Amino acid sequence: MTSLSRRSLLRGSVAAAGLFGLAACRSAAESGDGAAASASPRRGGTLSLATTIDFTPSLLFAQSANTLVQRLVFNTLTRYDDQLRPQPELATSWQLAADGLSITFKLRDDVLFHDGRKFTADDVIFAVKNLQNPVRSAQLRSTAATVTEFRKNGDHELTLQLAHPVSNLFDLFEFMIITDSATVEDAVAGKQLIGTGPFRYGKRTPGSSITFARNEKYWNPGRPYLDGVEIRVIPQADSLVSSLKTGQSHLSYHVPGKDLAGLKGSGQFQLRPYDTGSGAYYIGVNVTAEHVQDKRVRQAISWAVDRERLVQQALGGYGLPSAAPWPKSSPAYTDANATRYRHDPAKARELLKEAGVSGITLPFAHSNTPDGTAIAQILQHDLKQVGIETELQPTDSPTMQKQLISQTMPALWTLSHGFAQLHPATLAVSAYPFNEAKNSSHFSSPAYTDIVQRAWKRPDSDSAEARALYQQVTDTLLDEEFVIDLAIGGQIEVAGSKVHGATLNKFNYLNLDDAYLTA
């Protein structure tokens, strides 16, 4: 990420531009795809995608474990390139006021919803107000709520007035899908999904599959190439891998880490890590629970875990061991933060003794996915070595998401979080585990809130003053350890040789505008 270029864009305007040449967010290290480079896009075919987690309609407006559906059906106003520079999508250009208190968008005038209705500025107004609604549980609600006034300048231009500057405004526009206001309640109920995106919602069989058909009136000329998409829900890891090997599935982002090396070595698949840092693995701590109220116990847990082993054994080597949430692309990243806690069981035992804690057993929730189970078992082993027994509680992904939102987690849990790949303030004002106003750990601190609010309300994201605030945020996180970060990961794309052009955005929304299948 180059924050300088991002800042300049926040201050400037962008002319209308074609969308077809945007850089994807892939790792340069493993993105070499000779077949893709030489092949010509081919129209037709249905892409089959395998996932371990079913789509949860009620979490449509939240960042959940399965966000593959959003960008198939819906568009966003803007989308980031791999340097976090906003690019046009439904917005063709924008102008942010010099004082950071308003932004004016010009919108495409050739966009139709799937039901034939024309997209206008009213749909943007609805999208912002929809995220302001607490019932949506949208993590970027704080940023949406800074919009206090809407001024339409015709059907395809509008100005958003802000209560104060916010440094993560374009994170909101990357996250905010544009939905049809008349059917939004049907969308969260799973009855229908109507957007402006490349595919029309087809049929959903809960726990099994969901299908989509090409939007023949899509505004992006000639796109999509695919006739349709089928998302197949395959919870068992072995069955998912088998479906890829037999060609029943073309693509997956949920292959367990232990299976990645075998697939990479087969020559049958292309593996592409997304180096956005969109996923970070962590242990969450409910600071109201017995024993872990003492931050020395939380720090002991952090010293007890072997992050290097976790990355190698559970993530297949795809990840960066780190005690801090930030990927290397973040302006908040430093080597010192990432290595603040190393594997040191003796140090952990010393802290537990100092806290007067011995012979304890803690409940420990984890996702019942293959990766989630593997990570929990490794952590259980590490904690046992320093005298902390854990009772593993495997839980399905939607239930864990609801527990995060409702702050009903047990003493310990492990999951992955996002948002650190964006503006650093977004993590602390929007992500459930870190939110300074209301987080899953029940942690609160006036000092933490003050630092986060000052970082968020800045008009810039990369000045020396901003970076100093990020360091203060990180220092608080590493001292309090209500979120114990373990490793920075991301999505690993496993694609059969026929698949080309699929990409994920910064929120892991799947973009198949340019995707195609070769014969």
Short mmCIF file of C-alpha atoms in Angstrom, two decimals:
data_model
loop_
_atom_site.label_atom_id
_atom_site.label_comp_id
_atom_site.label_asym_id
_atom_site.label_seq_id
_atom_site.Cartn_x
_atom_site.Cartn_y
_atom_site.Cartn_z
CA MET A 1 0.00 0.00 0.00
CA THR A 2 1.21 3.47 -0.72
CA SER A 3 -0.63 5.74 1.60
CA LEU A 4 0.72 8.79 -0.14
CA SER A 5 -1.13 7.94 -3.32
CA ARG A 6 -4.21 7.14 -1.31
CA ARG A 7 -4.13 10.48 0.42
CA SER A 8 -3.73 12.34 -2.82
CA LEU A 9 -6.78 10.55 -4.18
CA LEU A 10 -8.81 11.40 -1.14
CA ARG A 11 -8.02 14.99 -1.88
CA GLY A 12 -8.61 14.82 -5.57
CA SER A 13 -11.06 13.67 -8.17
CA VAL A 14 -11.05 10.76 -10.56
CA ALA A 15 -12.16 10.95 -14.14
CA ALA A 16 -14.36 8.28 -15.63
CA ALA A 17 -12.32 5.32 -16.70
CA GLY A 18 -12.74 1.83 -18.03
CA LEU A 19 -12.76 -0.84 -15.37
CA PHE A 20 -11.33 -3.71 -17.27
CA GLY A 21 -7.66 -3.15 -16.64
CA LEU A 22 -7.77 -2.76 -12.87
CA ALA A 23 -5.08 -4.60 -11.02
CA ALA A 24 -6.26 -7.44 -8.88
CA CYS A 25 -5.18 -7.81 -5.28
CA ARG A 26 -3.06 -10.87 -5.90
CA SER A 27 0.36 -11.71 -4.74
CA ALA A 28 2.96 -11.07 -7.39
CA ALA A 29 4.92 -14.03 -6.05
CA GLU A 30 2.50 -16.70 -7.19
CA SER A 31 0.28 -14.97 -9.69
CA GLY A 32 2.19 -16.05 -12.74
CA ASP A 33 -0.40 -17.70 -14.93
CA GLY A 34 0.89 -18.61 -18.31
CA ALA A 35 -2.36 -20.15 -19.40
CA ALA A 36 -4.28 -17.02 -18.48
CA ALA A 37 -1.80 -14.81 -20.26
CA SER A 38 -2.06 -16.71 -23.51
CA ALA A 39 -5.75 -17.60 -23.50
CA SER A 40 -8.49 -15.38 -24.89
CA PRO A 41 -11.63 -14.85 -22.84
CA ARG A 42 -14.30 -17.34 -23.78
CA ARG A 43 -18.01 -16.75 -23.35
CA GLY A 44 -20.14 -19.45 -21.75
CA GLY A 45 -20.00 -22.11 -19.10
CA THR A 46 -20.97 -22.28 -15.47
CA LEU A 47 -18.27 -21.85 -12.89
CA SER A 48 -18.54 -24.16 -9.89
CA LEU A 49 -17.08 -22.83 -6.66
CA ALA A 50 -16.64 -24.97 -3.54
CA THR A 51 -16.91 -23.50 -0.06
CA THR A 52 -17.08 -24.92 3.45
CA ILE A 53 -19.44 -22.23 4.75
CA ASP A 54 -23.01 -21.61 3.67
CA PHE A 55 -24.25 -18.14 2.76
CA THR A 56 -26.09 -16.43 5.62
CA PRO A 57 -28.56 -13.86 4.21
CA SER A 58 -29.09 -12.15 7.56
CA LEU A 59 -25.39 -11.19 7.53
CA LEU A 60 -25.56 -9.65 4.05
CA PHE A 61 -24.50 -6.24 5.37
CA ALA A 62 -21.89 -7.51 7.81
CA GLN A 63 -18.39 -8.71 7.10
CA SER A 64 -18.79 -12.41 7.79
CA ALA A 65 -16.95 -15.61 6.99
CA ASN A 66 -18.69 -15.94 3.64
CA THR A 67 -18.72 -12.82 1.51
CA LEU A 68 -18.44 -14.54 -1.85
CA VAL A 69 -21.99 -13.67 -2.86
CA GLN A 70 -22.07 -9.89 -2.43
CA ARG A 71 -20.17 -8.76 -5.53
CA LEU A 72 -21.82 -11.34 -7.78
CA VAL A 73 -25.22 -9.68 -7.31
CA PHE A 74 -24.36 -6.16 -6.21
CA ASN A 75 -21.98 -3.36 -7.14
CA THR A 76 -20.27 -0.75 -5.01
CA LEU A 77 -19.69 2.94 -5.70
CA THR A 78 -15.93 2.54 -5.91
CA ARG A 79 -13.44 -0.25 -5.54
CA TYR A 80 -9.81 -0.26 -4.50
CA ASP A 81 -6.93 -1.35 -6.62
CA ASP A 82 -4.09 -3.20 -4.92
CA GLN A 83 -2.55 0.08 -3.70
CA LEU A 84 -5.83 1.06 -1.99
CA ARG A 85 -6.51 3.70 -4.63
CA PRO A 86 -10.27 4.02 -5.21
CA GLN A 87 -11.39 3.33 -8.76
CA PRO A 88 -14.75 3.95 -10.45
CA GLU A 89 -17.55 1.43 -10.34
CA LEU A 90 -21.09 2.86 -10.10
CA ALA A 91 -19.51 6.23 -9.37
CA THR A 92 -17.65 7.66 -12.36
CA SER A 93 -15.88 10.45 -10.46
CA TRP A 94 -15.83 12.20 -7.11
CA GLN A 95 -14.58 15.35 -5.42
CA LEU A 96 -13.77 15.53 -1.73
CA ALA A 97 -13.97 19.03 -0.27
CA ALA A 98 -10.72 20.53 0.99
CA ASP A 99 -12.05 20.59 4.56
CA GLY A 100 -13.03 16.91 4.36
CA LEU A 101 -16.63 17.72 5.22
CA SER A 102 -18.36 16.74 1.98
CA ILE A 103 -17.91 14.57 -1.06
CA THR A 104 -19.70 14.87 -4.40
CA PHE A 105 -20.22 11.85 -6.64
CA LYS A 106 -21.12 11.64 -10.30
CA LEU A 107 -22.86 8.34 -11.04
CA ARG A 108 -23.26 6.09 -14.05
CA ASP A 109 -26.51 6.77 -15.89
CA ASP A 110 -26.69 3.43 -17.73
CA VAL A 111 -27.23 1.04 -14.83
CA LEU A 112 -30.33 -1.08 -14.28
CA PHE A 113 -31.31 -3.20 -11.32
CA HIS A 114 -32.15 -6.81 -12.10
CA ASP A 115 -35.87 -5.99 -12.06
CA GLY A 116 -35.37 -3.35 -14.76
CA ARG A 117 -35.50 -0.28 -12.53
CA LYS A 118 -32.91 2.44 -13.22
CA PHE A 119 -30.15 3.13 -10.69
CA THR A 120 -30.14 6.73 -9.40
CA ALA A 121 -28.76 8.89 -6.60
CA ASP A 122 -31.70 7.80 -4.42
CA ASP A 123 -30.19 4.31 -4.30
CA VAL A 124 -26.94 5.68 -2.88
CA ILE A 125 -28.88 7.61 -0.26
CA PHE A 126 -30.72 4.42 0.68
CA ALA A 127 -27.47 2.43 0.83
CA VAL A 128 -25.90 4.87 3.30
CA LYS A 129 -29.02 5.09 5.46
CA ASN A 130 -29.31 1.31 5.38
CA LEU A 131 -25.84 0.96 6.94
CA GLN A 132 -26.70 3.64 9.48
CA ASN A 133 -29.54 1.40 10.67
CA PRO A 134 -28.40 -0.51 13.81
CA VAL A 135 -30.39 -3.61 12.85
CA ARG A 136 -28.00 -4.24 9.95
CA SER A 137 -25.04 -4.75 12.34
CA ALA A 138 -22.77 -3.34 9.65
CA GLN A 139 -19.25 -2.91 10.97
CA LEU A 140 -18.75 0.35 9.06
CA ARG A 141 -21.86 1.88 10.60
CA SER A 142 -19.77 4.49 12.45
CA THR A 143 -18.39 5.83 9.19
CA ALA A 144 -21.80 5.72 7.50
CA ALA A 145 -23.25 7.62 10.45
CA THR A 146 -20.95 10.58 9.82
CA VAL A 147 -23.07 11.38 6.76
CA THR A 148 -25.58 13.90 8.07
CA GLU A 149 -27.06 15.35 4.90
CA PHE A 150 -27.76 14.23 1.34
CA ARG A 151 -28.02 16.73 -1.51
CA LYS A 152 -29.12 15.48 -4.92
CA ASN A 153 -27.87 17.41 -7.93
CA GLY A 154 -30.07 15.52 -10.38
CA ASP A 155 -30.62 11.79 -10.72
CA HIS A 156 -26.96 10.95 -11.18
CA GLU A 157 -25.05 13.34 -8.98
CA LEU A 158 -25.19 13.86 -5.25
CA THR A 159 -23.26 15.36 -2.37
CA LEU A 160 -22.81 13.71 1.01
CA GLN A 161 -22.28 16.13 3.90
CA LEU A 162 -20.24 14.81 6.82
CA ALA A 163 -20.39 15.71 10.51
CA HIS A 164 -16.59 15.67 10.63
CA PRO A 165 -13.70 14.45 8.47
CA VAL A 166 -13.02 10.72 8.50
CA SER A 167 -9.86 9.13 7.25
CA ASN A 168 -11.52 5.89 6.12
CA LEU A 169 -14.30 7.27 3.91
CA PHE A 170 -13.42 5.14 0.88
CA ASP A 171 -13.35 2.02 3.04
CA LEU A 172 -17.08 2.65 3.39
CA PHE A 173 -17.62 2.88 -0.35
CA GLU A 174 -15.64 -0.34 -0.92
CA PHE A 175 -17.79 -2.12 1.67
CA MET A 176 -21.23 -0.64 0.90
CA ILE A 177 -23.13 -2.77 -1.63
CA ILE A 178 -25.90 -1.00 -3.54
CA THR A 179 -29.14 -2.88 -2.94
CA ASP A 180 -32.71 -2.45 -4.15
CA SER A 181 -34.59 -0.59 -1.44
CA ALA A 182 -37.95 -2.21 -2.24
CA THR A 183 -36.67 -5.74 -1.69
CA VAL A 184 -33.98 -5.30 0.95
CA GLU A 185 -35.99 -7.10 3.64
CA ASP A 186 -36.47 -10.02 1.27
CA ALA A 187 -32.71 -10.02 0.75
CA VAL A 188 -31.84 -10.43 4.43
CA ALA A 189 -34.57 -13.07 4.67
CA GLY A 190 -32.98 -15.03 1.83
CA LYS A 191 -36.02 -14.78 -0.45
CA GLN A 192 -34.47 -12.78 -3.28
CA LEU A 193 -31.41 -10.68 -4.04
CA ILE A 194 -31.82 -7.78 -6.48
CA GLY A 195 -28.84 -5.65 -7.34
CA THR A 196 -27.07 -4.18 -10.34
CA GLY A 197 -24.30 -6.75 -10.46
CA PRO A 198 -23.13 -9.20 -13.13
CA PHE A 199 -25.27 -12.14 -12.00
CA ARG A 200 -28.91 -12.60 -11.12
CA TYR A 201 -29.86 -14.62 -8.07
CA GLY A 202 -31.19 -18.04 -9.04
CA LYS A 203 -31.98 -20.74 -6.53
CA ARG A 204 -30.71 -21.44 -3.05
CA THR A 205 -30.82 -24.78 -1.26
CA PRO A 206 -29.62 -24.03 2.31
CA GLY A 207 -26.63 -26.09 3.28
CA SER A 208 -26.12 -27.31 -0.28
CA SER A 209 -25.84 -24.72 -3.06
CA ILE A 210 -26.78 -21.36 -4.49
CA THR A 211 -26.94 -20.57 -8.20
CA PHE A 212 -26.68 -17.42 -10.29
CA ALA A 213 -27.31 -16.63 -13.97
CA ARG A 214 -25.69 -14.01 -16.17
CA ASN A 215 -27.28 -10.55 -16.06
CA GLU A 216 -27.84 -9.96 -19.78
CA LYS A 217 -28.35 -6.22 -19.19
CA TYR A 218 -25.22 -5.66 -17.14
CA TRP A 219 -23.76 -2.17 -17.55
CA ASN A 220 -20.21 -3.45 -18.06
CA PRO A 221 -20.13 -4.11 -21.85
CA GLY A 222 -19.60 -7.72 -22.85
CA ARG A 223 -19.48 -8.92 -19.26
CA PRO A 224 -19.76 -11.30 -17.60
CA TYR A 225 -18.38 -14.02 -19.83
CA LEU A 226 -19.81 -16.81 -17.71
CA ASP A 227 -23.34 -18.10 -18.25
CA GLY A 228 -23.67 -18.73 -14.55
CA VAL A 229 -22.13 -19.55 -11.21
CA GLU A 230 -22.85 -22.30 -8.74
CA ILE A 231 -21.58 -22.03 -5.18
CA ARG A 232 -21.45 -25.53 -3.68
CA VAL A 233 -21.38 -25.90 0.11
CA ILE A 234 -19.06 -28.78 1.07
CA PRO A 235 -18.29 -28.67 4.80
CA GLN A 236 -16.00 -31.72 4.83
CA ALA A 237 -12.43 -30.87 3.86
CA ASP A 238 -11.69 -34.16 2.16
CA SER A 239 -14.86 -33.96 0.08
CA LEU A 240 -14.08 -30.38 -0.95
CA VAL A 241 -10.58 -31.30 -2.08
CA SER A 242 -11.96 -34.34 -3.89
CA SER A 243 -14.48 -32.18 -5.76
CA LEU A 244 -11.60 -30.05 -7.03
CA LYS A 245 -9.50 -33.01 -8.06
CA THR A 246 -12.35 -34.60 -9.99
CA GLY A 247 -13.29 -31.35 -11.71
CA GLN A 248 -16.73 -31.17 -10.09
CA SER A 249 -15.62 -27.83 -8.64
CA HIS A 250 -13.41 -25.36 -10.50
CA LEU A 251 -12.45 -22.95 -7.77
CA SER A 252 -12.20 -22.61 -3.99
CA TYR A 253 -10.93 -20.19 -1.36
CA HIS A 254 -11.50 -22.61 1.52
CA VAL A 255 -8.97 -25.40 1.02
CA PRO A 256 -7.45 -26.27 4.43
CA GLY A 257 -3.83 -25.27 4.88
CA LYS A 258 -2.70 -28.88 5.30
CA ASP A 259 -3.93 -29.71 1.78
CA LEU A 260 -2.46 -26.74 -0.07
CA ALA A 261 1.03 -28.12 -0.61
CA GLY A 262 -0.33 -31.32 -2.17
CA LEU A 263 -2.54 -29.42 -4.60
CA LYS A 264 0.24 -27.02 -5.52
CA GLY A 265 2.59 -29.89 -6.26
CA SER A 266 0.12 -31.74 -8.44
CA GLY A 267 0.42 -29.34 -11.37
CA GLN A 268 -3.35 -29.53 -11.75
CA PHE A 269 -4.10 -26.28 -9.93
CA GLN A 270 -2.97 -22.69 -9.71
CA LEU A 271 -2.56 -21.39 -6.15
CA ARG A 272 -2.74 -17.63 -5.73
CA PRO A 273 -2.33 -16.02 -2.30
CA TYR A 274 -3.99 -12.64 -1.95
CA ASP A 275 -1.51 -10.44 -0.14
CA THR A 276 -4.06 -7.92 1.05
CA GLY A 277 -3.78 -9.14 4.64
CA SER A 278 -7.55 -9.42 4.66
CA GLY A 279 -7.52 -12.16 7.28
CA ALA A 280 -5.74 -12.31 10.59
CA TYR A 281 -6.02 -15.21 13.03
CA TYR A 282 -6.46 -14.39 16.68
CA ILE A 283 -7.54 -15.49 20.15
CA GLY A 284 -10.33 -13.35 21.53
CA VAL A 285 -10.61 -12.92 25.29
CA ASN A 286 -13.77 -12.08 27.22
CA VAL A 287 -12.19 -9.82 29.84
CA THR A 288 -15.18 -10.25 32.16
CA ALA A 289 -14.57 -13.99 32.48
CA GLU A 290 -12.87 -15.54 35.51
CA HIS A 291 -9.04 -15.62 35.46
CA VAL A 292 -8.62 -13.71 32.17
CA GLN A 293 -9.75 -10.46 33.77
CA ASP A 294 -6.09 -10.09 34.73
CA LYS A 295 -4.13 -8.83 31.73
CA ARG A 296 -1.08 -10.75 32.93
CA VAL A 297 -2.98 -13.96 32.19
CA ARG A 298 -3.84 -12.66 28.73
CA GLN A 299 -0.20 -11.73 28.16
CA ALA A 300 0.83 -15.18 29.34
CA ILE A 301 -1.42 -16.73 26.71
CA SER A 302 0.26 -14.57 24.10
CA TRP A 303 3.73 -15.72 25.18
CA ALA A 304 2.55 -19.35 25.28
CA VAL A 305 1.49 -19.72 21.64
CA ASP A 306 3.90 -20.87 18.96
CA ARG A 307 2.91 -18.68 16.02
CA GLU A 308 5.54 -20.09 13.69
CA ARG A 309 4.29 -23.64 14.16
CA LEU A 310 0.68 -22.53 13.71
CA VAL A 311 1.48 -20.92 10.35
CA GLN A 312 3.38 -23.95 9.12
CA GLN A 313 1.01 -26.65 10.33
CA ALA A 314 -2.43 -25.06 10.14
CA LEU A 315 -1.99 -22.54 7.32
CA GLY A 316 0.28 -24.56 5.08
CA GLY A 317 3.00 -21.93 5.39
CA TYR A 318 0.79 -19.20 3.92
CA GLY A 319 0.88 -16.52 6.57
CA LEU A 320 3.01 -14.15 8.63
CA PRO A 321 3.41 -14.93 12.35
CA SER A 322 2.50 -11.70 14.09
CA ALA A 323 1.42 -10.46 17.51
CA ALA A 324 -0.10 -7.33 15.95
CA PRO A 325 -3.10 -7.20 13.58
CA TRP A 326 -1.48 -5.25 10.76
CA PRO A 327 -0.31 -6.74 7.44
CA LYS A 328 2.93 -5.44 6.00
CA SER A 329 0.97 -3.28 3.58
CA SER A 330 -0.50 -1.24 6.44
CA PRO A 331 1.00 2.09 7.54
CA ALA A 332 0.61 0.76 11.09
CA TYR A 333 2.89 -2.25 10.49
CA THR A 334 6.33 -2.48 12.12
CA ASP A 335 8.58 -5.48 12.68
CA ALA A 336 8.81 -4.59 16.36
CA ASN A 337 5.03 -4.78 16.78
CA ALA A 338 4.78 -8.05 14.90
CA THR A 339 7.39 -9.71 17.11
CA ARG A 340 6.41 -8.13 20.45
CA TYR A 341 5.39 -11.59 21.71
CA ARG A 342 7.37 -14.68 20.75
CA HIS A 343 7.01 -18.31 21.81
CA ASP A 344 8.31 -18.27 25.38
CA PRO A 345 6.57 -20.80 27.68
CA ALA A 346 8.86 -19.89 30.59
CA LYS A 347 7.80 -16.26 30.36
CA ALA A 348 4.17 -17.36 30.24
CA ARG A 349 4.52 -19.50 33.37
CA GLU A 350 6.24 -16.62 35.16
CA LEU A 351 3.35 -14.27 34.42
CA LEU A 352 0.75 -16.83 35.49
CA LYS A 353 2.63 -17.34 38.79
CA GLU A 354 2.79 -13.59 39.27
CA ALA A 355 -0.97 -13.39 38.73
CA GLY A 356 -1.55 -16.19 41.22
CA VAL A 357 -3.17 -18.41 38.60
CA SER A 358 -2.63 -22.17 38.40
CA GLY A 359 -4.56 -25.25 37.41
CA ILE A 360 -7.26 -23.39 35.50
CA THR A 361 -9.59 -24.64 32.77
CA LEU A 362 -11.09 -22.21 30.27
CA PRO A 363 -13.85 -22.67 27.68
CA PHE A 364 -12.47 -22.12 24.18
CA ALA A 365 -14.82 -21.67 21.20
CA HIS A 366 -13.70 -22.16 17.63
CA SER A 367 -15.17 -22.48 14.18
CA ASN A 368 -16.00 -26.06 13.28
CA THR A 369 -14.42 -25.65 9.85
CA PRO A 370 -11.33 -27.78 9.10
CA ASP A 371 -8.94 -24.83 9.45
CA GLY A 372 -10.69 -23.56 12.56
CA THR A 373 -10.47 -26.95 14.23
CA ALA A 374 -6.80 -27.40 13.34
CA ILE A 375 -5.89 -23.99 14.76
CA ALA A 376 -7.84 -24.59 17.96
CA GLN A 377 -6.11 -27.93 18.56
CA ILE A 378 -2.66 -26.38 18.12
CA LEU A 379 -3.53 -23.59 20.55
CA GLN A 380 -4.98 -26.05 23.03
CA HIS A 381 -1.67 -27.92 23.01
CA ASP A 382 0.38 -24.75 23.51
CA LEU A 383 -1.73 -23.53 26.42
CA LYS A 384 -1.58 -26.90 28.12
CA GLN A 385 2.23 -26.67 28.16
CA VAL A 386 2.01 -23.67 30.49
CA GLY A 387 -0.73 -25.10 32.70
CA ILE A 388 -3.90 -23.76 31.06
CA GLU A 389 -6.41 -26.46 30.19
CA THR A 390 -9.08 -25.60 27.62
CA GLU A 391 -12.44 -27.10 26.76
CA LEU A 392 -12.87 -26.80 23.01
CA GLN A 393 -16.32 -25.69 21.83
CA PRO A 394 -16.70 -26.26 18.06
CA THR A 395 -19.34 -23.88 16.73
CA ASP A 396 -20.77 -23.18 13.28
CA SER A 397 -19.72 -19.95 11.60
CA PRO A 398 -23.09 -18.07 11.64
CA THR A 399 -23.52 -18.79 15.35
CA MET A 400 -20.04 -17.48 16.15
CA GLN A 401 -20.74 -14.36 14.12
CA LYS A 402 -23.91 -13.72 16.09
CA GLN A 403 -22.06 -14.31 19.36
CA LEU A 404 -19.42 -11.77 18.32
CA ILE A 405 -22.10 -9.19 17.61
CA SER A 406 -24.06 -9.89 20.79
CA GLN A 407 -20.92 -10.03 23.01
CA THR A 408 -21.75 -13.51 24.28
CA MET A 409 -18.41 -15.20 23.69
CA PRO A 410 -16.89 -17.54 26.32
CA ALA A 411 -13.58 -16.80 28.05
CA LEU A 412 -11.56 -17.65 24.93
CA TRP A 413 -12.31 -18.11 21.28
CA THR A 414 -10.34 -18.18 18.05
CA LEU A 415 -11.40 -16.84 14.68
CA SER A 416 -10.00 -14.64 11.95
CA HIS A 417 -10.68 -10.94 11.65
CA GLY A 418 -10.51 -8.52 8.77
CA PHE A 419 -10.31 -4.72 8.47
CA ALA A 420 -6.59 -4.41 9.28
CA GLN A 421 -5.94 -4.38 5.53
CA LEU A 422 -7.70 -1.00 5.27
CA HIS A 423 -7.14 2.32 6.95
CA PRO A 424 -5.91 1.51 10.49
CA ALA A 425 -8.72 3.47 12.11
CA THR A 426 -11.29 1.23 10.43
CA LEU A 427 -10.15 -1.74 12.51
CA ALA A 428 -10.71 0.06 15.79
CA VAL A 429 -14.01 1.75 14.96
CA SER A 430 -15.57 -1.06 12.91
CA ALA A 431 -14.28 -4.59 13.59
CA TYR A 432 -16.29 -6.43 16.25
CA PRO A 433 -13.20 -7.67 18.18
CA PHE A 434 -11.55 -4.22 18.31
CA ASN A 435 -14.38 -1.67 18.27
CA GLU A 436 -13.54 0.95 20.86
CA ALA A 437 -17.22 1.64 21.61
CA LYS A 438 -18.48 -1.95 21.81
CA ASN A 439 -16.30 -4.99 21.25
CA SER A 440 -16.76 -8.72 21.66
CA SER A 441 -14.32 -8.80 24.60
CA HIS A 442 -16.21 -6.23 26.74
CA PHE A 443 -12.97 -4.25 26.88
CA SER A 444 -13.34 -0.51 27.38
CA SER A 445 -10.84 2.22 28.06
CA PRO A 446 -11.25 6.00 27.78
CA ALA A 447 -7.63 6.23 26.67
CA TYR A 448 -8.15 3.65 23.89
CA THR A 449 -11.29 5.43 22.73
CA ASP A 450 -9.52 8.78 22.67
CA ILE A 451 -6.63 7.51 20.55
CA VAL A 452 -8.90 5.68 18.12
CA GLN A 453 -11.23 8.64 17.68
CA ARG A 454 -8.33 11.00 17.00
CA ALA A 455 -6.91 8.63 14.37
CA TRP A 456 -10.31 8.19 12.75
CA LYS A 457 -11.25 11.88 12.58
CA ARG A 458 -8.11 12.93 10.78
CA PRO A 459 -8.42 13.98 7.14
CA ASP A 460 -5.19 12.13 6.31
CA SER A 461 -3.97 8.59 6.84
CA ASP A 462 -0.19 8.65 6.49
CA SER A 463 1.31 11.72 8.14
CA ALA A 464 3.81 11.41 10.97
CA GLU A 465 1.07 12.45 13.38
CA ALA A 466 -1.27 9.76 12.05
CA ARG A 467 1.40 7.08 12.32
CA ALA A 468 2.13 8.12 15.90
CA LEU A 469 -1.53 7.56 16.74
CA TYR A 470 -1.47 4.13 15.08
CA GLN A 471 1.48 3.20 17.27
CA GLN A 472 -0.43 4.27 20.36
CA VAL A 473 -3.37 2.11 19.26
CA THR A 474 -1.01 -0.83 18.74
CA ASP A 475 0.71 -0.28 22.08
CA THR A 476 -2.67 -0.45 23.81
CA LEU A 477 -3.65 -3.62 21.97
CA LEU A 478 -0.34 -5.34 22.77
CA ASP A 479 -0.46 -4.34 26.42
CA GLU A 480 -4.10 -5.20 27.09
CA GLU A 481 -4.22 -8.31 24.87
CA PHE A 482 -8.01 -8.52 24.78
CA VAL A 483 -7.34 -9.59 21.20
CA ILE A 484 -4.26 -11.81 20.91
CA ASP A 485 -3.18 -11.76 17.29
CA LEU A 486 -1.45 -14.85 15.97
CA ALA A 487 -0.80 -14.58 12.24
CA ILE A 488 -1.64 -12.49 9.21
CA GLY A 489 -3.14 -14.64 6.54
CA GLY A 490 -5.43 -14.07 3.66
CA GLN A 491 -7.32 -15.93 1.05
CA ILE A 492 -5.61 -18.65 -0.97
CA GLU A 493 -7.26 -19.13 -4.34
CA VAL A 494 -7.14 -22.69 -5.64
CA ALA A 495 -8.22 -22.77 -9.27
CA GLY A 496 -8.33 -25.52 -11.83
CA SER A 497 -6.52 -24.90 -15.09
CA LYS A 498 -9.75 -23.90 -16.89
CA VAL A 499 -10.43 -20.94 -14.56
CA HIS A 500 -9.19 -17.44 -15.35
CA GLY A 501 -9.88 -13.92 -14.18
CA ALA A 502 -11.49 -14.41 -10.77
CA THR A 503 -10.49 -11.84 -8.13
CA LEU A 504 -11.40 -10.82 -4.58
CA ASN A 505 -11.70 -7.28 -3.34
CA LYS A 506 -10.44 -5.97 0.00
CA PHE A 507 -13.51 -7.39 1.76
CA ASN A 508 -13.26 -10.74 -0.06
CA TYR A 509 -16.20 -9.97 -2.29
CA LEU A 510 -15.79 -12.26 -5.31
CA ASN A 511 -15.53 -10.37 -8.61
CA LEU A 512 -16.23 -12.51 -11.69
CA ASP A 513 -16.77 -9.69 -14.18
CA ASP A 514 -13.74 -10.81 -16.17
CA ALA A 515 -13.75 -14.48 -15.25
CA TYR A 516 -14.05 -17.19 -17.89
CA LEU A 517 -13.58 -20.90 -18.41
CA THR A 518 -11.44 -22.36 -21.13
CA ALA A 519 -12.50 -25.58 -22.81
#
